Amino acid sequence: MANKPRAGAVRKSKKGPTKGSGGQGRKALEGKGPTPKAEDRTYHAANKRKTLADRAAAKSATRGGQRSNTGGGTGSRRATPDEAEIVTGRNSVLEALRARIPATTLYVAARIEVDDRVKEILSTATKRGIPVLEVMRPELDRLSGRDVVHQGIALKVPPYEYAHIDDLLDQVLGRGQTPLFVALDGVTDPRNLGAIIRSTAAFGGQAVIVPHRRSVGVTSSAWKTSAGAAARTPVAMAANLTQTLKGLQKRGLFVLGLAGDGDVSLHDLELADRGVVIVVGSEGKGLSRLVSETADAIVSIPINAATESLNAGIAASVTLYEIAKRRSEA
């Protein structure tokens, strides 16, 4: 008996016999191999975030090589430069506009109660050509974030542009001032950062330093807590806080670490005539080991025995006040 053609190998139609798939169906069933990671897929949002983070890191490294005096701090924006910030509250928005910080949109709640601050905000935004959008309060709540008191007004601004600590120190010395900086060691609460920025401005400090990693950055919440002081007080970002502090020491600044069990009482320090960097530790663990070993002195603030400790923002404020008072008396 003659062999019959393999079933499916030839398909007959009105136009005559045609060839089969040639195994394409089997190849399709074999798949395309393992699915690439999200960050490796060019169309995925994770790939965009990775690319932007790599660019920011490269920029940080490049600038760090140019600024070797204080440990290679970065003058670039945060690691997510594609994300804008929403500044809320009448004082914060007004200060941001007065400082001419670039803004893209002003949001105003419908039927807002207009006071002198709101009038100035609207006038300034109009003169600068910033779009003003009237929105309902639920939409403003969504833009501002949960549990944020926006007072019926919000401003959309680009990511915060961090200063470089070398530039800031040069500017302070060039003005003939005695440096007074505050550095944060692992502080993660943006409200503490905002309070520290506000206190730094109030007591004559010229800058705040935050580490690049494991620390809060200048967010909308920090802007809000600073009551607009973030527009007047520059914040520098350090790629390596310990190296930055050592670089400042080489330029004559005294590094003062705050800790509840410090060896020296704040009242016993004599620092009226020299530059100072106050280092505030994290809310839970305090100063890191490397920063403690780098500091010229670990200082404690005398408090009532019934109180266990002060939070980062209050501790910085008390120390700034004490130094400012001694300088005014000198």
Short mmCIF file of C-alpha atoms in Angstrom, two decimals:
data_model
loop_
_atom_site.label_atom_id
_atom_site.label_comp_id
_atom_site.label_asym_id
_atom_site.label_seq_id
_atom_site.Cartn_x
_atom_site.Cartn_y
_atom_site.Cartn_z
CA MET A 1 0.00 0.00 0.00
CA ALA A 2 1.36 3.42 -0.98
CA ASN A 3 2.20 5.74 1.84
CA LYS A 4 -0.44 8.41 2.42
CA PRO A 5 0.59 12.05 2.83
CA ARG A 6 1.07 13.13 6.48
CA ALA A 7 -2.12 14.64 7.81
CA GLY A 8 -1.92 18.39 7.87
CA ALA A 9 1.16 18.58 5.67
CA VAL A 10 -0.86 19.66 2.65
CA ARG A 11 -4.09 21.60 2.80
CA LYS A 12 -6.40 21.70 -0.17
CA SER A 13 -8.43 24.74 -1.10
CA LYS A 14 -10.19 26.15 -4.08
CA LYS A 15 -6.90 27.60 -5.28
CA GLY A 16 -5.11 24.30 -5.04
CA PRO A 17 -2.85 22.69 -2.43
CA THR A 18 -0.79 24.94 -0.13
CA LYS A 19 2.16 24.23 2.14
CA GLY A 20 1.87 23.83 5.92
CA SER A 21 3.26 26.15 8.59
CA GLY A 22 6.75 24.70 8.39
CA GLY A 23 6.96 24.32 12.17
CA GLN A 24 6.17 27.97 12.98
CA GLY A 25 3.41 26.92 15.30
CA ARG A 26 5.78 24.73 17.32
CA LYS A 27 8.32 27.61 17.55
CA ALA A 28 5.64 29.93 18.89
CA LEU A 29 4.79 27.41 21.59
CA GLU A 30 8.43 27.27 22.67
CA GLY A 31 8.20 30.88 23.99
CA LYS A 32 10.76 33.67 23.95
CA GLY A 33 12.74 32.74 27.02
CA PRO A 34 12.54 34.27 30.52
CA THR A 35 10.82 37.65 30.89
CA PRO A 36 13.38 40.48 31.26
CA LYS A 37 13.42 42.48 34.48
CA ALA A 38 11.16 45.53 34.51
CA GLU A 39 14.15 47.90 34.63
CA ASP A 40 15.60 46.24 31.50
CA ARG A 41 12.46 46.77 29.42
CA THR A 42 12.81 50.07 27.57
CA TYR A 43 9.07 50.72 27.53
CA HIS A 44 8.64 50.15 31.28
CA ALA A 45 8.50 52.98 33.85
CA ALA A 46 11.11 51.18 35.96
CA ASN A 47 13.59 51.49 33.09
CA LYS A 48 13.06 55.25 32.99
CA ARG A 49 13.59 55.56 36.74
CA LYS A 50 16.79 53.48 36.55
CA THR A 51 18.11 55.57 33.67
CA LEU A 52 17.44 58.83 35.50
CA ALA A 53 19.00 57.50 38.70
CA ASP A 54 22.10 56.42 36.78
CA ARG A 55 22.39 59.87 35.23
CA ALA A 56 22.05 61.54 38.64
CA ALA A 57 24.70 59.23 40.11
CA ALA A 58 27.05 59.94 37.21
CA LYS A 59 26.54 63.68 37.64
CA SER A 60 27.15 63.35 41.37
CA ALA A 61 30.37 61.41 40.81
CA THR A 62 31.59 63.93 38.26
CA ARG A 63 30.96 66.88 40.49
CA GLY A 64 32.37 65.01 43.44
CA GLY A 65 35.66 64.71 41.58
CA GLN A 66 35.68 68.44 41.01
CA ARG A 67 34.96 69.22 44.68
CA SER A 68 37.43 67.28 46.74
CA ASN A 69 37.79 69.66 49.69
CA THR A 70 34.74 68.45 51.59
CA GLY A 71 34.37 64.86 50.53
CA GLY A 72 32.72 65.22 47.13
CA GLY A 73 29.26 66.47 48.05
CA THR A 74 26.85 66.66 45.15
CA GLY A 75 25.25 69.78 43.83
CA SER A 76 22.71 67.90 41.72
CA ARG A 77 19.06 67.35 42.34
CA ARG A 78 17.59 64.40 44.18
CA ALA A 79 17.72 60.90 42.71
CA THR A 80 14.31 61.37 41.08
CA PRO A 81 14.66 64.58 39.07
CA ASP A 82 11.51 63.83 37.05
CA GLU A 83 9.23 64.32 40.04
CA ALA A 84 7.96 67.79 40.87
CA GLU A 85 7.12 68.90 44.40
CA ILE A 86 3.93 70.46 45.72
CA VAL A 87 4.55 73.29 48.18
CA THR A 88 1.52 73.94 50.37
CA GLY A 89 0.45 76.57 52.86
CA ARG A 90 0.21 80.32 52.45
CA ASN A 91 3.51 81.23 54.10
CA SER A 92 5.49 78.53 52.28
CA VAL A 93 4.00 79.36 48.88
CA LEU A 94 4.50 83.10 49.40
CA GLU A 95 8.15 82.65 50.43
CA ALA A 96 8.78 80.39 47.44
CA LEU A 97 7.38 83.00 45.08
CA ARG A 98 9.29 85.82 46.77
CA ALA A 99 12.50 83.83 46.34
CA ARG A 100 11.62 83.45 42.64
CA ILE A 101 11.88 79.69 42.79
CA PRO A 102 10.79 78.31 39.41
CA ALA A 103 7.15 77.25 39.53
CA THR A 104 4.91 75.70 36.91
CA THR A 105 1.41 75.95 38.39
CA LEU A 106 -0.42 77.68 41.24
CA TYR A 107 -3.49 75.86 42.56
CA VAL A 108 -6.11 77.88 44.42
CA ALA A 109 -9.14 76.38 46.13
CA ALA A 110 -12.53 77.57 44.92
CA ARG A 111 -14.10 80.17 47.22
CA ILE A 112 -10.86 80.60 49.17
CA GLU A 113 -10.86 83.18 51.94
CA VAL A 114 -8.59 85.89 50.59
CA ASP A 115 -6.16 87.60 52.96
CA ASP A 116 -3.09 89.77 52.28
CA ARG A 117 -0.90 86.71 51.69
CA VAL A 118 -3.28 85.26 49.10
CA LYS A 119 -3.50 88.64 47.36
CA GLU A 120 0.29 88.85 47.11
CA ILE A 121 0.53 85.22 45.95
CA LEU A 122 -1.98 85.80 43.15
CA SER A 123 -0.38 89.09 42.15
CA THR A 124 3.14 87.64 42.08
CA ALA A 125 2.08 84.54 40.14
CA THR A 126 0.26 86.68 37.57
CA LYS A 127 3.25 89.00 37.09
CA ARG A 128 5.57 86.04 36.60
CA GLY A 129 3.23 84.34 34.14
CA ILE A 130 2.63 81.29 36.34
CA PRO A 131 -0.65 79.56 35.40
CA VAL A 132 -3.28 79.86 38.13
CA LEU A 133 -5.82 77.05 38.35
CA GLU A 134 -8.92 77.20 40.52
CA VAL A 135 -9.73 73.72 41.81
CA MET A 136 -12.17 72.19 44.25
CA ARG A 137 -10.85 71.35 47.69
CA PRO A 138 -11.00 67.55 47.20
CA GLU A 139 -8.69 67.92 44.21
CA LEU A 140 -6.34 70.13 46.25
CA ASP A 141 -6.40 67.52 49.02
CA ARG A 142 -5.35 64.88 46.48
CA LEU A 143 -2.54 67.03 45.08
CA SER A 144 -1.20 68.00 48.50
CA GLY A 145 -1.24 64.53 49.99
CA ARG A 146 -3.05 62.96 52.85
CA ASP A 147 -3.25 64.86 56.15
CA VAL A 148 -1.51 67.94 54.72
CA VAL A 149 -2.97 71.31 55.74
CA HIS A 150 -2.73 73.28 52.51
CA GLN A 151 -4.79 76.34 53.57
CA GLY A 152 -6.46 76.39 50.18
CA ILE A 153 -3.32 77.02 48.15
CA ALA A 154 -0.50 74.97 46.62
CA LEU A 155 2.41 75.59 44.26
CA LYS A 156 3.95 73.06 41.90
CA VAL A 157 7.72 73.48 41.73
CA PRO A 158 10.61 71.53 40.17
CA PRO A 159 12.66 69.19 42.38
CA TYR A 160 14.80 71.01 44.93
CA GLU A 161 18.17 72.12 43.59
CA TYR A 162 20.79 71.33 46.23
CA ALA A 163 23.76 73.62 46.77
CA HIS A 164 27.37 72.50 47.12
CA ILE A 165 28.90 72.92 50.54
CA ASP A 166 32.21 74.28 49.19
CA ASP A 167 30.37 77.03 47.33
CA LEU A 168 28.34 77.91 50.42
CA LEU A 169 31.39 78.05 52.66
CA ASP A 170 33.21 80.26 50.16
CA GLN A 171 30.23 82.62 50.07
CA VAL A 172 29.99 82.84 53.87
CA LEU A 173 33.71 83.52 54.27
CA GLY A 174 33.61 85.99 51.41
CA ARG A 175 30.97 88.00 53.28
CA GLY A 176 33.21 88.07 56.35
CA GLN A 177 30.79 85.94 58.40
CA THR A 178 31.57 83.18 60.89
CA PRO A 179 30.18 79.89 59.49
CA LEU A 180 27.32 78.22 61.34
CA PHE A 181 26.07 75.09 59.59
CA VAL A 182 23.80 72.23 60.66
CA ALA A 183 24.35 68.69 59.35
CA LEU A 184 21.82 65.87 59.62
CA ASP A 185 23.06 62.35 60.30
CA GLY A 186 20.32 59.91 59.31
CA VAL A 187 17.34 62.16 60.08
CA THR A 188 14.39 60.75 58.12
CA ASP A 189 11.42 62.83 59.28
CA PRO A 190 10.80 65.70 56.84
CA ARG A 191 9.13 67.71 59.60
CA ASN A 192 12.34 67.63 61.60
CA LEU A 193 14.27 68.80 58.55
CA GLY A 194 11.80 71.62 58.01
CA ALA A 195 12.03 72.66 61.66
CA ILE A 196 15.85 72.60 61.51
CA ILE A 197 15.89 74.73 58.35
CA ARG A 198 13.58 77.21 60.05
CA SER A 199 15.70 77.37 63.22
CA THR A 200 18.90 77.70 61.19
CA ALA A 201 17.47 80.75 59.45
CA ALA A 202 16.13 82.21 62.71
CA PHE A 203 19.44 82.02 64.60
CA GLY A 204 21.82 83.18 61.89
CA GLY A 205 22.90 79.85 60.42
CA GLN A 206 23.87 79.88 56.77
CA ALA A 207 23.25 76.31 55.55
CA VAL A 208 21.96 72.82 56.27
CA ILE A 209 23.72 69.67 55.07
CA VAL A 210 21.94 66.36 54.38
CA PRO A 211 23.54 63.05 53.34
CA HIS A 212 22.77 61.60 49.93
CA ARG A 213 21.64 58.28 51.43
CA ARG A 214 19.52 57.22 54.39
CA SER A 215 18.30 60.73 55.06
CA VAL A 216 15.32 62.89 54.28
CA GLY A 217 15.53 65.38 51.43
CA VAL A 218 13.78 68.70 50.90
CA THR A 219 10.25 67.51 50.23
CA SER A 220 6.97 69.40 50.21
CA SER A 221 6.46 68.40 53.85
CA ALA A 222 9.85 69.89 54.79
CA TRP A 223 8.96 73.04 52.83
CA LYS A 224 5.72 73.30 54.76
CA THR A 225 7.31 72.85 58.20
CA SER A 226 10.04 75.36 57.41
CA ALA A 227 7.32 78.00 56.95
CA GLY A 228 9.11 79.26 53.85
CA ALA A 229 12.62 79.32 55.34
CA ALA A 230 13.66 76.70 52.77
CA ALA A 231 13.48 79.46 50.19
CA ARG A 232 16.09 81.51 52.09
CA THR A 233 18.34 78.89 53.67
CA PRO A 234 20.31 76.72 51.21
CA VAL A 235 20.56 72.97 51.72
CA ALA A 236 23.64 71.09 50.52
CA MET A 237 23.76 67.37 49.82
CA ALA A 238 26.84 65.36 50.85
CA ALA A 239 27.74 62.17 49.02
CA ASN A 240 29.59 61.05 52.16
CA LEU A 241 28.80 62.93 55.36
CA THR A 242 31.89 61.78 57.27
CA GLN A 243 34.24 62.91 54.50
CA THR A 244 32.36 66.18 54.16
CA LEU A 245 32.79 66.88 57.88
CA LYS A 246 36.50 66.08 57.67
CA GLY A 247 36.83 68.48 54.75
CA LEU A 248 35.14 71.23 56.75
CA GLN A 249 37.48 70.54 59.67
CA LYS A 250 40.44 71.06 57.35
CA ARG A 251 39.03 74.46 56.50
CA GLY A 252 38.89 75.43 60.17
CA LEU A 253 35.36 74.52 61.25
CA PHE A 254 34.62 72.87 64.60
CA VAL A 255 32.37 69.78 64.30
CA LEU A 256 29.99 69.53 67.23
CA GLY A 257 27.93 66.32 67.58
CA LEU A 258 24.76 66.30 69.70
CA ALA A 259 24.04 63.33 71.96
CA GLY A 260 22.23 62.83 75.24
CA ASP A 261 25.31 61.17 76.76
CA GLY A 262 27.81 63.71 75.40
CA ASP A 263 31.09 64.32 77.22
CA VAL A 264 30.72 68.09 77.26
CA SER A 265 27.78 70.20 78.39
CA LEU A 266 26.56 72.78 75.90
CA HIS A 267 26.96 75.46 78.59
CA ASP A 268 30.69 74.74 78.88
CA LEU A 269 31.57 75.30 75.23
CA GLU A 270 33.31 78.44 74.03
CA LEU A 271 32.58 78.71 70.32
CA ALA A 272 31.76 82.34 69.73
CA ASP A 273 34.81 83.09 67.62
CA ARG A 274 35.04 80.13 65.23
CA GLY A 275 33.02 78.36 62.57
CA VAL A 276 30.80 75.54 63.77
CA VAL A 277 29.02 72.57 62.23
CA ILE A 278 26.28 71.18 64.48
CA VAL A 279 25.58 67.52 63.69
CA VAL A 280 22.16 66.18 64.66
CA GLY A 281 21.64 62.41 64.83
CA SER A 282 18.68 60.33 63.72
CA GLU A 283 15.43 60.23 65.64
CA GLY A 284 16.04 56.73 66.98
CA LYS A 285 19.74 55.78 66.86
CA GLY A 286 21.35 59.17 67.27
CA LEU A 287 24.77 59.84 65.76
CA SER A 288 26.39 57.12 63.68
CA ARG A 289 29.68 55.64 64.85
CA LEU A 290 31.80 57.21 62.09
CA VAL A 291 30.33 60.65 62.64
CA SER A 292 30.84 60.36 66.41
CA GLU A 293 34.49 59.44 65.87
CA THR A 294 34.93 62.36 63.46
CA ALA A 295 33.36 65.05 65.67
CA ASP A 296 35.64 67.37 67.63
CA ALA A 297 33.28 67.17 70.59
CA ILE A 298 30.12 65.28 71.56
CA VAL A 299 27.89 67.70 73.36
CA SER A 300 24.86 67.13 75.57
CA ILE A 301 22.04 69.55 76.33
CA PRO A 302 21.21 69.72 80.04
CA ILE A 303 17.57 68.71 80.51
CA ASN A 304 15.31 67.64 83.34
CA ALA A 305 15.95 64.08 84.47
CA ALA A 306 12.28 63.23 83.92
CA THR A 307 12.68 63.93 80.18
CA GLU A 308 14.48 61.15 78.35
CA SER A 309 15.63 63.12 75.31
CA LEU A 310 14.84 65.91 72.85
CA ASN A 311 13.90 65.29 69.26
CA ALA A 312 16.25 66.30 66.46
CA GLY A 313 14.51 69.57 65.60
CA ILE A 314 14.33 70.84 69.18
CA ALA A 315 17.92 69.81 69.98
CA ALA A 316 19.19 71.70 66.95
CA SER A 317 17.13 74.77 67.86
CA VAL A 318 18.44 74.90 71.44
CA THR A 319 22.05 74.57 70.27
CA LEU A 320 21.65 77.19 67.55
CA TYR A 321 20.13 79.60 70.05
CA GLU A 322 22.97 79.08 72.55
CA ILE A 323 25.66 79.68 69.91
CA ALA A 324 23.85 82.72 68.51
CA LYS A 325 23.49 84.20 72.01
CA ARG A 326 27.20 83.79 72.76
CA ARG A 327 28.18 85.35 69.46
CA SER A 328 25.99 88.36 70.13
CA GLU A 329 27.60 88.78 73.56
CA ALA A 330 31.15 88.41 72.29
#
